[in-house]
PDB file of C-alpha atoms in Angstrom:
ATOM      1  CA  MET A   1       0.000  -0.001   0.000  1.00 51.00           C
ATOM      2  CA  ASP A   2       1.069   3.548  -0.650  1.00 60.00           C
ATOM      3  CA  ASN A   3       2.388   4.497   2.796  1.00 86.00           C
ATOM      4  CA  VAL A   4       0.983   8.021   2.466  1.00 95.00           C
ATOM      5  CA  ILE A   5      -2.017   6.878   4.533  1.00 96.00           C
ATOM      6  CA  GLN A   6       0.171   5.500   7.324  1.00 95.00           C
ATOM      7  CA  LYS A   7       2.142   8.734   7.262  1.00 96.00           C
ATOM      8  CA  TYR A   8      -0.884  10.432   8.845  1.00 97.00           C
ATOM      9  CA  PHE A   9      -2.976   7.671  10.432  1.00 97.00           C
ATOM     10  CA  LYS A  10      -2.286   4.723  12.710  1.00 96.00           C
ATOM     11  CA  LEU A  11      -4.043   1.718  11.189  1.00 96.00           C
ATOM     12  CA  SER A  12      -4.842  -1.726  12.536  1.00 97.00           C
ATOM     13  CA  GLU A  13      -3.765  -4.758  10.515  1.00 97.00           C
ATOM     14  CA  THR A  14      -7.328  -5.104   9.208  1.00 97.00           C
ATOM     15  CA  GLN A  15      -7.436  -1.445   8.159  1.00 97.00           C
ATOM     16  CA  GLN A  16      -4.039  -1.729   6.450  1.00 96.00           C
ATOM     17  CA  ALA A  17      -5.217  -4.752   4.486  1.00 97.00           C
ATOM     18  CA  GLN A  18      -8.446  -3.013   3.457  1.00 97.00           C
ATOM     19  CA  MET A  19      -6.600   0.105   2.323  1.00 97.00           C
ATOM     20  CA  GLU A  20      -4.195  -2.046   0.309  1.00 97.00           C
ATOM     21  CA  GLN A  21      -7.104  -3.777  -1.419  1.00 97.00           C
ATOM     22  CA  LEU A  22      -8.500  -0.422  -2.549  1.00 97.00           C
ATOM     23  CA  GLY A  23      -5.291   0.094  -4.549  1.00 95.00           C
ATOM     24  CA  THR A  24      -6.083  -3.037  -6.577  1.00 96.00           C
ATOM     25  CA  LEU A  25      -9.876  -2.955  -6.771  1.00 97.00           C
ATOM     26  CA  TYR A  26     -10.397   0.630  -7.938  1.00 96.00           C
ATOM     27  CA  PRO A  27      -8.001   0.357 -10.918  1.00 94.00           C
ATOM     28  CA  GLU A  28      -9.612  -2.977 -11.864  1.00 95.00           C
ATOM     29  CA  TRP A  29     -13.087  -1.428 -11.853  1.00 95.00           C
ATOM     30  CA  ASN A  30     -11.854   1.709 -13.574  1.00 93.00           C
ATOM     31  CA  ARG A  31     -10.823  -0.334 -16.596  1.00 91.00           C
ATOM     32  CA  LYS A  32     -14.491  -1.338 -16.981  1.00 91.00           C
ATOM     33  CA  ILE A  33     -16.326   1.772 -15.722  1.00 88.00           C
ATOM     34  CA  ASN A  34     -14.893   5.274 -15.533  1.00 84.00           C
ATOM     35  CA  VAL A  35     -15.379   5.711 -11.776  1.00 87.00           C
ATOM     36  CA  ILE A  36     -12.302   7.906 -11.361  1.00 87.00           C
ATOM     37  CA  SER A  37     -10.803  10.078 -14.088  1.00 83.00           C
ATOM     38  CA  ARG A  38      -8.432   7.843 -16.088  1.00 81.00           C
ATOM     39  CA  LYS A  39      -5.622  10.392 -15.781  1.00 81.00           C
ATOM     40  CA  ASP A  40      -6.187  10.501 -12.022  1.00 87.00           C
ATOM     41  CA  ILE A  41      -6.309   6.800 -11.132  1.00 90.00           C
ATOM     42  CA  ASP A  42      -2.519   6.720 -10.592  1.00 90.00           C
ATOM     43  CA  ASN A  43      -3.071   9.291  -7.833  1.00 94.00           C
ATOM     44  CA  LEU A  44      -5.750   7.199  -6.109  1.00 95.00           C
ATOM     45  CA  TYR A  45      -4.197   7.243  -2.634  1.00 96.00           C
ATOM     46  CA  VAL A  46      -3.487  10.973  -2.378  1.00 96.00           C
ATOM     47  CA  ASN A  47      -6.255  12.522  -4.498  1.00 96.00           C
ATOM     48  CA  HIS A  48      -9.102  10.265  -3.428  1.00 96.00           C
ATOM     49  CA  ILE A  49      -8.373   8.124  -0.366  1.00 97.00           C
ATOM     50  CA  LEU A  50      -6.285  10.595   1.646  1.00 98.00           C
ATOM     51  CA  HIS A  51      -8.526  13.451   0.496  1.00 98.00           C
ATOM     52  CA  SER A  52     -11.527  11.541   1.868  1.00 98.00           C
ATOM     53  CA  LEU A  53      -9.704  10.953   5.136  1.00 98.00           C
ATOM     54  CA  ALA A  54      -9.311  14.695   5.698  1.00 98.00           C
ATOM     55  CA  ILE A  55     -12.666  14.336   7.462  1.00 98.00           C
ATOM     56  CA  ALA A  56     -10.976  11.954   9.911  1.00 98.00           C
ATOM     57  CA  ARG A  57      -8.515  14.720  10.793  1.00 98.00           C
ATOM     58  CA  PHE A  58     -11.410  17.072  11.513  1.00 98.00           C
ATOM     59  CA  ILE A  59     -13.532  14.837  13.785  1.00 97.00           C
ATOM     60  CA  THR A  60     -13.315  11.609  15.729  1.00 96.00           C
ATOM     61  CA  PRO A  61     -16.916  10.382  15.950  1.00 97.00           C
ATOM     62  CA  GLY A  62     -18.240   8.317  18.825  1.00 96.00           C
ATOM     63  CA  ASP A  63     -19.511   4.764  18.630  1.00 97.00           C
ATOM     64  CA  GLY A  64     -22.741   4.405  16.689  1.00 97.00           C
ATOM     65  CA  THR A  65     -22.444   7.737  14.862  1.00 98.00           C
ATOM     66  CA  ALA A  66     -24.547   7.628  11.684  1.00 98.00           C
ATOM     67  CA  ILE A  67     -23.077   9.204   8.553  1.00 98.00           C
ATOM     68  CA  LEU A  68     -24.684   9.769   5.137  1.00 98.00           C
ATOM     69  CA  ASP A  69     -22.376  10.089   2.126  1.00 98.00           C
ATOM     70  CA  MET A  70     -24.386  12.121  -0.372  1.00 97.00           C
ATOM     71  CA  GLY A  71     -23.300  11.735  -4.007  1.00 96.00           C
ATOM     72  CA  THR A  72     -20.718   9.081  -3.139  1.00 96.00           C
ATOM     73  CA  GLY A  73     -19.859   8.154  -6.742  1.00 94.00           C
ATOM     74  CA  GLY A  74     -17.602   5.114  -6.477  1.00 94.00           C
ATOM     75  CA  GLY A  75     -17.455   5.375  -2.690  1.00 97.00           C
ATOM     76  CA  PHE A  76     -15.682   8.596  -1.713  1.00 97.00           C
ATOM     77  CA  PRO A  77     -15.430   9.732   0.997  1.00 98.00           C
ATOM     78  CA  GLY A  78     -17.629   6.981   2.469  1.00 98.00           C
ATOM     79  CA  ILE A  79     -15.539   3.844   1.950  1.00 98.00           C
ATOM     80  CA  PRO A  80     -12.207   5.195   3.287  1.00 98.00           C
ATOM     81  CA  LEU A  81     -14.065   6.671   6.271  1.00 98.00           C
ATOM     82  CA  ALA A  82     -15.912   3.389   6.902  1.00 98.00           C
ATOM     83  CA  ILE A  83     -12.539   1.627   7.006  1.00 98.00           C
ATOM     84  CA  MET A  84     -11.192   4.248   9.411  1.00 98.00           C
ATOM     85  CA  TRP A  85     -14.295   4.247  11.644  1.00 98.00           C
ATOM     86  CA  PRO A  86     -15.627   0.688  11.996  1.00 98.00           C
ATOM     87  CA  GLN A  87     -17.568   1.862  15.068  1.00 97.00           C
ATOM     88  CA  CYS A  88     -19.771   4.122  12.892  1.00 98.00           C
ATOM     89  CA  ARG A  89     -22.493   3.247  10.390  1.00 98.00           C
ATOM     90  CA  PHE A  90     -22.551   4.649   6.887  1.00 98.00           C
ATOM     91  CA  HIS A  91     -25.165   5.018   4.176  1.00 98.00           C
ATOM     92  CA  LEU A  92     -23.864   5.811   0.685  1.00 98.00           C
ATOM     93  CA  ILE A  93     -26.239   7.262  -1.907  1.00 98.00           C
ATOM     94  CA  ASP A  94     -25.772   8.217  -5.550  1.00 97.00           C
ATOM     95  CA  ARG A  95     -28.024   8.763  -8.559  1.00 95.00           C
ATOM     96  CA  ILE A  96     -25.728   6.790 -10.903  1.00 95.00           C
ATOM     97  CA  GLY A  97     -26.450   3.113 -10.491  1.00 95.00           C
ATOM     98  CA  LYS A  98     -23.216   1.763 -11.988  1.00 95.00           C
ATOM     99  CA  LYS A  99     -21.122   3.812  -9.564  1.00 94.00           C
ATOM    100  CA  ILE A 100     -23.107   2.601  -6.561  1.00 96.00           C
ATOM    101  CA  ARG A 101     -22.600  -0.968  -7.792  1.00 96.00           C
ATOM    102  CA  VAL A 102     -18.838  -0.394  -7.870  1.00 96.00           C
ATOM    103  CA  ALA A 103     -18.851   0.976  -4.320  1.00 97.00           C
ATOM    104  CA  GLN A 104     -21.031  -1.908  -3.146  1.00 97.00           C
ATOM    105  CA  ASP A 105     -18.779  -4.506  -4.750  1.00 97.00           C
ATOM    106  CA  ILE A 106     -15.605  -2.983  -3.321  1.00 98.00           C
ATOM    107  CA  ALA A 107     -17.092  -2.711   0.173  1.00 98.00           C
ATOM    108  CA  GLY A 108     -18.107  -6.368  -0.030  1.00 98.00           C
ATOM    109  CA  GLN A 109     -14.723  -7.531  -1.276  1.00 98.00           C
ATOM    110  CA  ILE A 110     -12.829  -5.790   1.527  1.00 98.00           C
ATOM    111  CA  GLY A 111     -15.274  -7.026   4.173  1.00 98.00           C
ATOM    112  CA  LEU A 112     -16.917  -3.785   5.288  1.00 98.00           C
ATOM    113  CA  THR A 113     -19.970  -4.547   7.431  1.00 97.00           C
ATOM    114  CA  ASN A 114     -20.856  -1.003   8.522  1.00 98.00           C
ATOM    115  CA  VAL A 115     -22.020   0.327   5.139  1.00 98.00           C
ATOM    116  CA  THR A 116     -25.358   0.332   3.298  1.00 98.00           C
ATOM    117  CA  PHE A 117     -26.080   1.632  -0.193  1.00 98.00           C
ATOM    118  CA  GLN A 118     -28.873   3.384  -2.069  1.00 97.00           C
ATOM    119  CA  HIS A 119     -29.260   4.063  -5.773  1.00 97.00           C
ATOM    120  CA  GLY A 120     -31.360   7.182  -5.886  1.00 95.00           C
ATOM    121  CA  ASP A 121     -31.749  10.885  -5.301  1.00 94.00           C
ATOM    122  CA  ILE A 122     -31.191  12.522  -1.918  1.00 95.00           C
ATOM    123  CA  GLY A 123     -34.893  13.436  -1.924  1.00 93.00           C
ATOM    124  CA  GLU A 124     -35.664   9.700  -1.657  1.00 95.00           C
ATOM    125  CA  CYS A 125     -33.618   9.340   1.531  1.00 96.00           C
ATOM    126  CA  ARG A 126     -35.632  10.249   4.642  1.00 93.00           C
ATOM    127  CA  ASP A 127     -33.499   8.765   7.416  1.00 97.00           C
ATOM    128  CA  LYS A 128     -31.690  10.900   9.993  1.00 98.00           C
ATOM    129  CA  TYR A 129     -27.924  11.048  10.459  1.00 98.00           C
ATOM    130  CA  ASP A 130     -25.453  12.793  12.728  1.00 98.00           C
ATOM    131  CA  PHE A 131     -23.406  14.001   9.766  1.00 98.00           C
ATOM    132  CA  VAL A 132     -23.785  14.263   6.023  1.00 98.00           C
ATOM    133  CA  VAL A 133     -20.454  14.120   4.185  1.00 98.00           C
ATOM    134  CA  SER A 134     -19.878  15.097   0.570  1.00 97.00           C
ATOM    135  CA  ARG A 135     -17.006  15.609  -1.823  1.00 95.00           C
ATOM    136  CA  ALA A 136     -17.425  18.411  -4.372  1.00 79.00           C
ATOM    137  CA  VAL A 137     -20.970  17.389  -5.312  1.00 81.00           C
ATOM    138  CA  MET A 138     -22.605  20.829  -5.621  1.00 90.00           C
ATOM    139  CA  ARG A 139     -22.514  24.367  -4.278  1.00 93.00           C
ATOM    140  CA  LEU A 140     -23.170  24.752  -0.562  1.00 95.00           C
ATOM    141  CA  GLU A 141     -26.261  26.930  -0.936  1.00 94.00           C
ATOM    142  CA  GLU A 142     -27.817  24.177  -3.083  1.00 95.00           C
ATOM    143  CA  LEU A 143     -26.644  21.266  -0.942  1.00 95.00           C
ATOM    144  CA  VAL A 144     -27.649  22.540   2.508  1.00 96.00           C
ATOM    145  CA  PRO A 145     -31.417  22.789   1.798  1.00 96.00           C
ATOM    146  CA  LEU A 146     -31.406  19.276   0.317  1.00 95.00           C
ATOM    147  CA  ILE A 147     -29.832  17.566   3.330  1.00 97.00           C
ATOM    148  CA  LYS A 148     -31.309  19.576   6.232  1.00 97.00           C
ATOM    149  CA  LYS A 149     -34.096  17.016   6.603  1.00 97.00           C
ATOM    150  CA  ASN A 150     -31.504  14.249   7.046  1.00 98.00           C
ATOM    151  CA  ILE A 151     -29.714  15.773  10.049  1.00 98.00           C
ATOM    152  CA  ALA A 152     -30.736  14.262  13.392  1.00 98.00           C
ATOM    153  CA  PRO A 153     -31.730  16.890  15.978  1.00 95.00           C
ATOM    154  CA  LYS A 154     -29.800  15.356  18.899  1.00 94.00           C
ATOM    155  CA  SER A 155     -26.004  15.540  18.823  1.00 94.00           C
ATOM    156  CA  ASN A 156     -23.853  12.777  20.317  1.00 91.00           C
ATOM    157  CA  ASN A 157     -20.425  14.069  19.331  1.00 96.00           C
ATOM    158  CA  ALA A 158     -17.987  16.784  20.367  1.00 94.00           C
ATOM    159  CA  ILE A 159     -19.201  18.995  17.531  1.00 96.00           C
ATOM    160  CA  PRO A 160     -22.894  19.534  16.682  1.00 97.00           C
ATOM    161  CA  ASN A 161     -24.511  17.567  13.884  1.00 98.00           C
ATOM    162  CA  GLY A 162     -24.192  18.968  10.392  1.00 98.00           C
ATOM    163  CA  LEU A 163     -22.639  18.844   6.951  1.00 98.00           C
ATOM    164  CA  ILE A 164     -18.948  18.211   6.253  1.00 98.00           C
ATOM    165  CA  CYS A 165     -17.859  18.963   2.672  1.00 97.00           C
ATOM    166  CA  LEU A 166     -14.563  18.575   0.855  1.00 98.00           C
ATOM    167  CA  LYS A 167     -14.171  21.379  -1.666  1.00 96.00           C
ATOM    168  CA  GLY A 168     -11.643  23.428  -3.599  1.00 92.00           C
ATOM    169  CA  GLY A 169     -11.298  26.895  -5.085  1.00 87.00           C
ATOM    170  CA  ASP A 170     -12.752  30.201  -3.932  1.00 87.00           C
ATOM    171  CA  LEU A 171     -15.638  29.465  -1.564  1.00 91.00           C
ATOM    172  CA  SER A 172     -16.479  33.018  -0.510  1.00 88.00           C
ATOM    173  CA  GLY A 173     -19.557  33.266  -2.748  1.00 90.00           C
ATOM    174  CA  GLU A 174     -20.956  29.966  -1.480  1.00 91.00           C
ATOM    175  CA  LEU A 175     -20.271  30.705   2.177  1.00 92.00           C
ATOM    176  CA  ASN A 176     -21.960  34.104   1.968  1.00 92.00           C
ATOM    177  CA  ARG A 177     -25.187  32.422   0.819  1.00 93.00           C
ATOM    178  CA  VAL A 178     -25.320  29.896   3.689  1.00 94.00           C
ATOM    179  CA  LYS A 179     -26.971  31.554   6.680  1.00 92.00           C
ATOM    180  CA  LEU A 180     -25.778  28.973   9.204  1.00 96.00           C
ATOM    181  CA  PRO A 181     -22.652  28.653  11.396  1.00 96.00           C
ATOM    182  CA  THR A 182     -19.745  27.511   9.221  1.00 96.00           C
ATOM    183  CA  LEU A 183     -16.103  26.604   9.707  1.00 97.00           C
ATOM    184  CA  VAL A 184     -13.474  26.308   6.975  1.00 97.00           C
ATOM    185  CA  GLU A 185     -10.242  24.339   7.396  1.00 97.00           C
ATOM    186  CA  ARG A 186      -7.418  24.445   4.847  1.00 97.00           C
ATOM    187  CA  LEU A 187      -6.284  20.929   4.028  1.00 98.00           C
ATOM    188  CA  ASP A 188      -2.664  22.001   3.615  1.00 97.00           C
ATOM    189  CA  THR A 189      -2.650  22.313   7.399  1.00 97.00           C
ATOM    190  CA  TYR A 190      -3.549  18.584   7.577  1.00 98.00           C
ATOM    191  CA  PHE A 191      -1.384  17.130   4.801  1.00 98.00           C
ATOM    192  CA  ASP A 192       1.947  18.052   3.144  1.00 97.00           C
ATOM    193  CA  GLU A 193       1.227  16.904  -0.411  1.00 97.00           C
ATOM    194  CA  PRO A 194       0.884  19.727  -3.020  1.00 97.00           C
ATOM    195  CA  PHE A 195      -2.566  18.423  -4.072  1.00 96.00           C
ATOM    196  CA  PHE A 196      -3.994  19.863  -0.858  1.00 97.00           C
ATOM    197  CA  ASP A 197      -2.682  23.412  -1.356  1.00 97.00           C
ATOM    198  CA  THR A 198      -6.008  24.533  -2.847  1.00 95.00           C
ATOM    199  CA  LYS A 199      -8.334  22.169  -0.992  1.00 97.00           C
ATOM    200  CA  GLU A 200     -10.579  22.937   1.978  1.00 97.00           C
ATOM    201  CA  LEU A 201     -12.964  21.257   4.391  1.00 98.00           C
ATOM    202  CA  VAL A 202     -16.197  23.078   5.153  1.00 97.00           C
ATOM    203  CA  TYR A 203     -18.340  22.262   8.179  1.00 98.00           C
ATOM    204  CA  VAL A 204     -21.887  23.643   8.381  1.00 98.00           C
ATOM    205  CA  GLN A 205     -23.742  23.303  11.683  1.00 98.00           C
ATOM    206  CA  ILE A 206     -27.353  22.315  11.033  1.00 95.00           C
TER     207      ILE A 206
END
């Protein structure tokens, strides 16, 4: 496995093995279905897996925390986070059926038991979660109204329930349109790799 993950996170033997399997399974699937940009698949560990795990630098959720990955695509950030947090339960949803099938197959092959999947639109998901996570799916002012119904009212973690997004570029316009408490973290304070120089994590308390 690319040791960039172990550079920042202490993994159990099971977690190490699961992370290693991702490095084989995603390229295999990508040859059949374009889950990740073909020019980007060689950067799987930094640009996709480590990027997803930025959320694990921001919070350490308690046992039983429920997390919805909205617009998961082939399983990011949900699958790396489910490996990192076996004590939490995850629900991954995406409108593109073939991508959900890839995520479902990979989760099964690496033995994840804390993940469920849904092929559909976020409007079809009515369950409540402590956190909704998302990676560059849509603008914040569009995303927040869609997922507000999915945030559980009672918080069980050190930070209140809400949305955690991984984004890049100038976010000032988006942040100005979200009339809720927000926090922005630069990912180059988490990780040394140049990829993260323009990347940010946005937390919205809901």
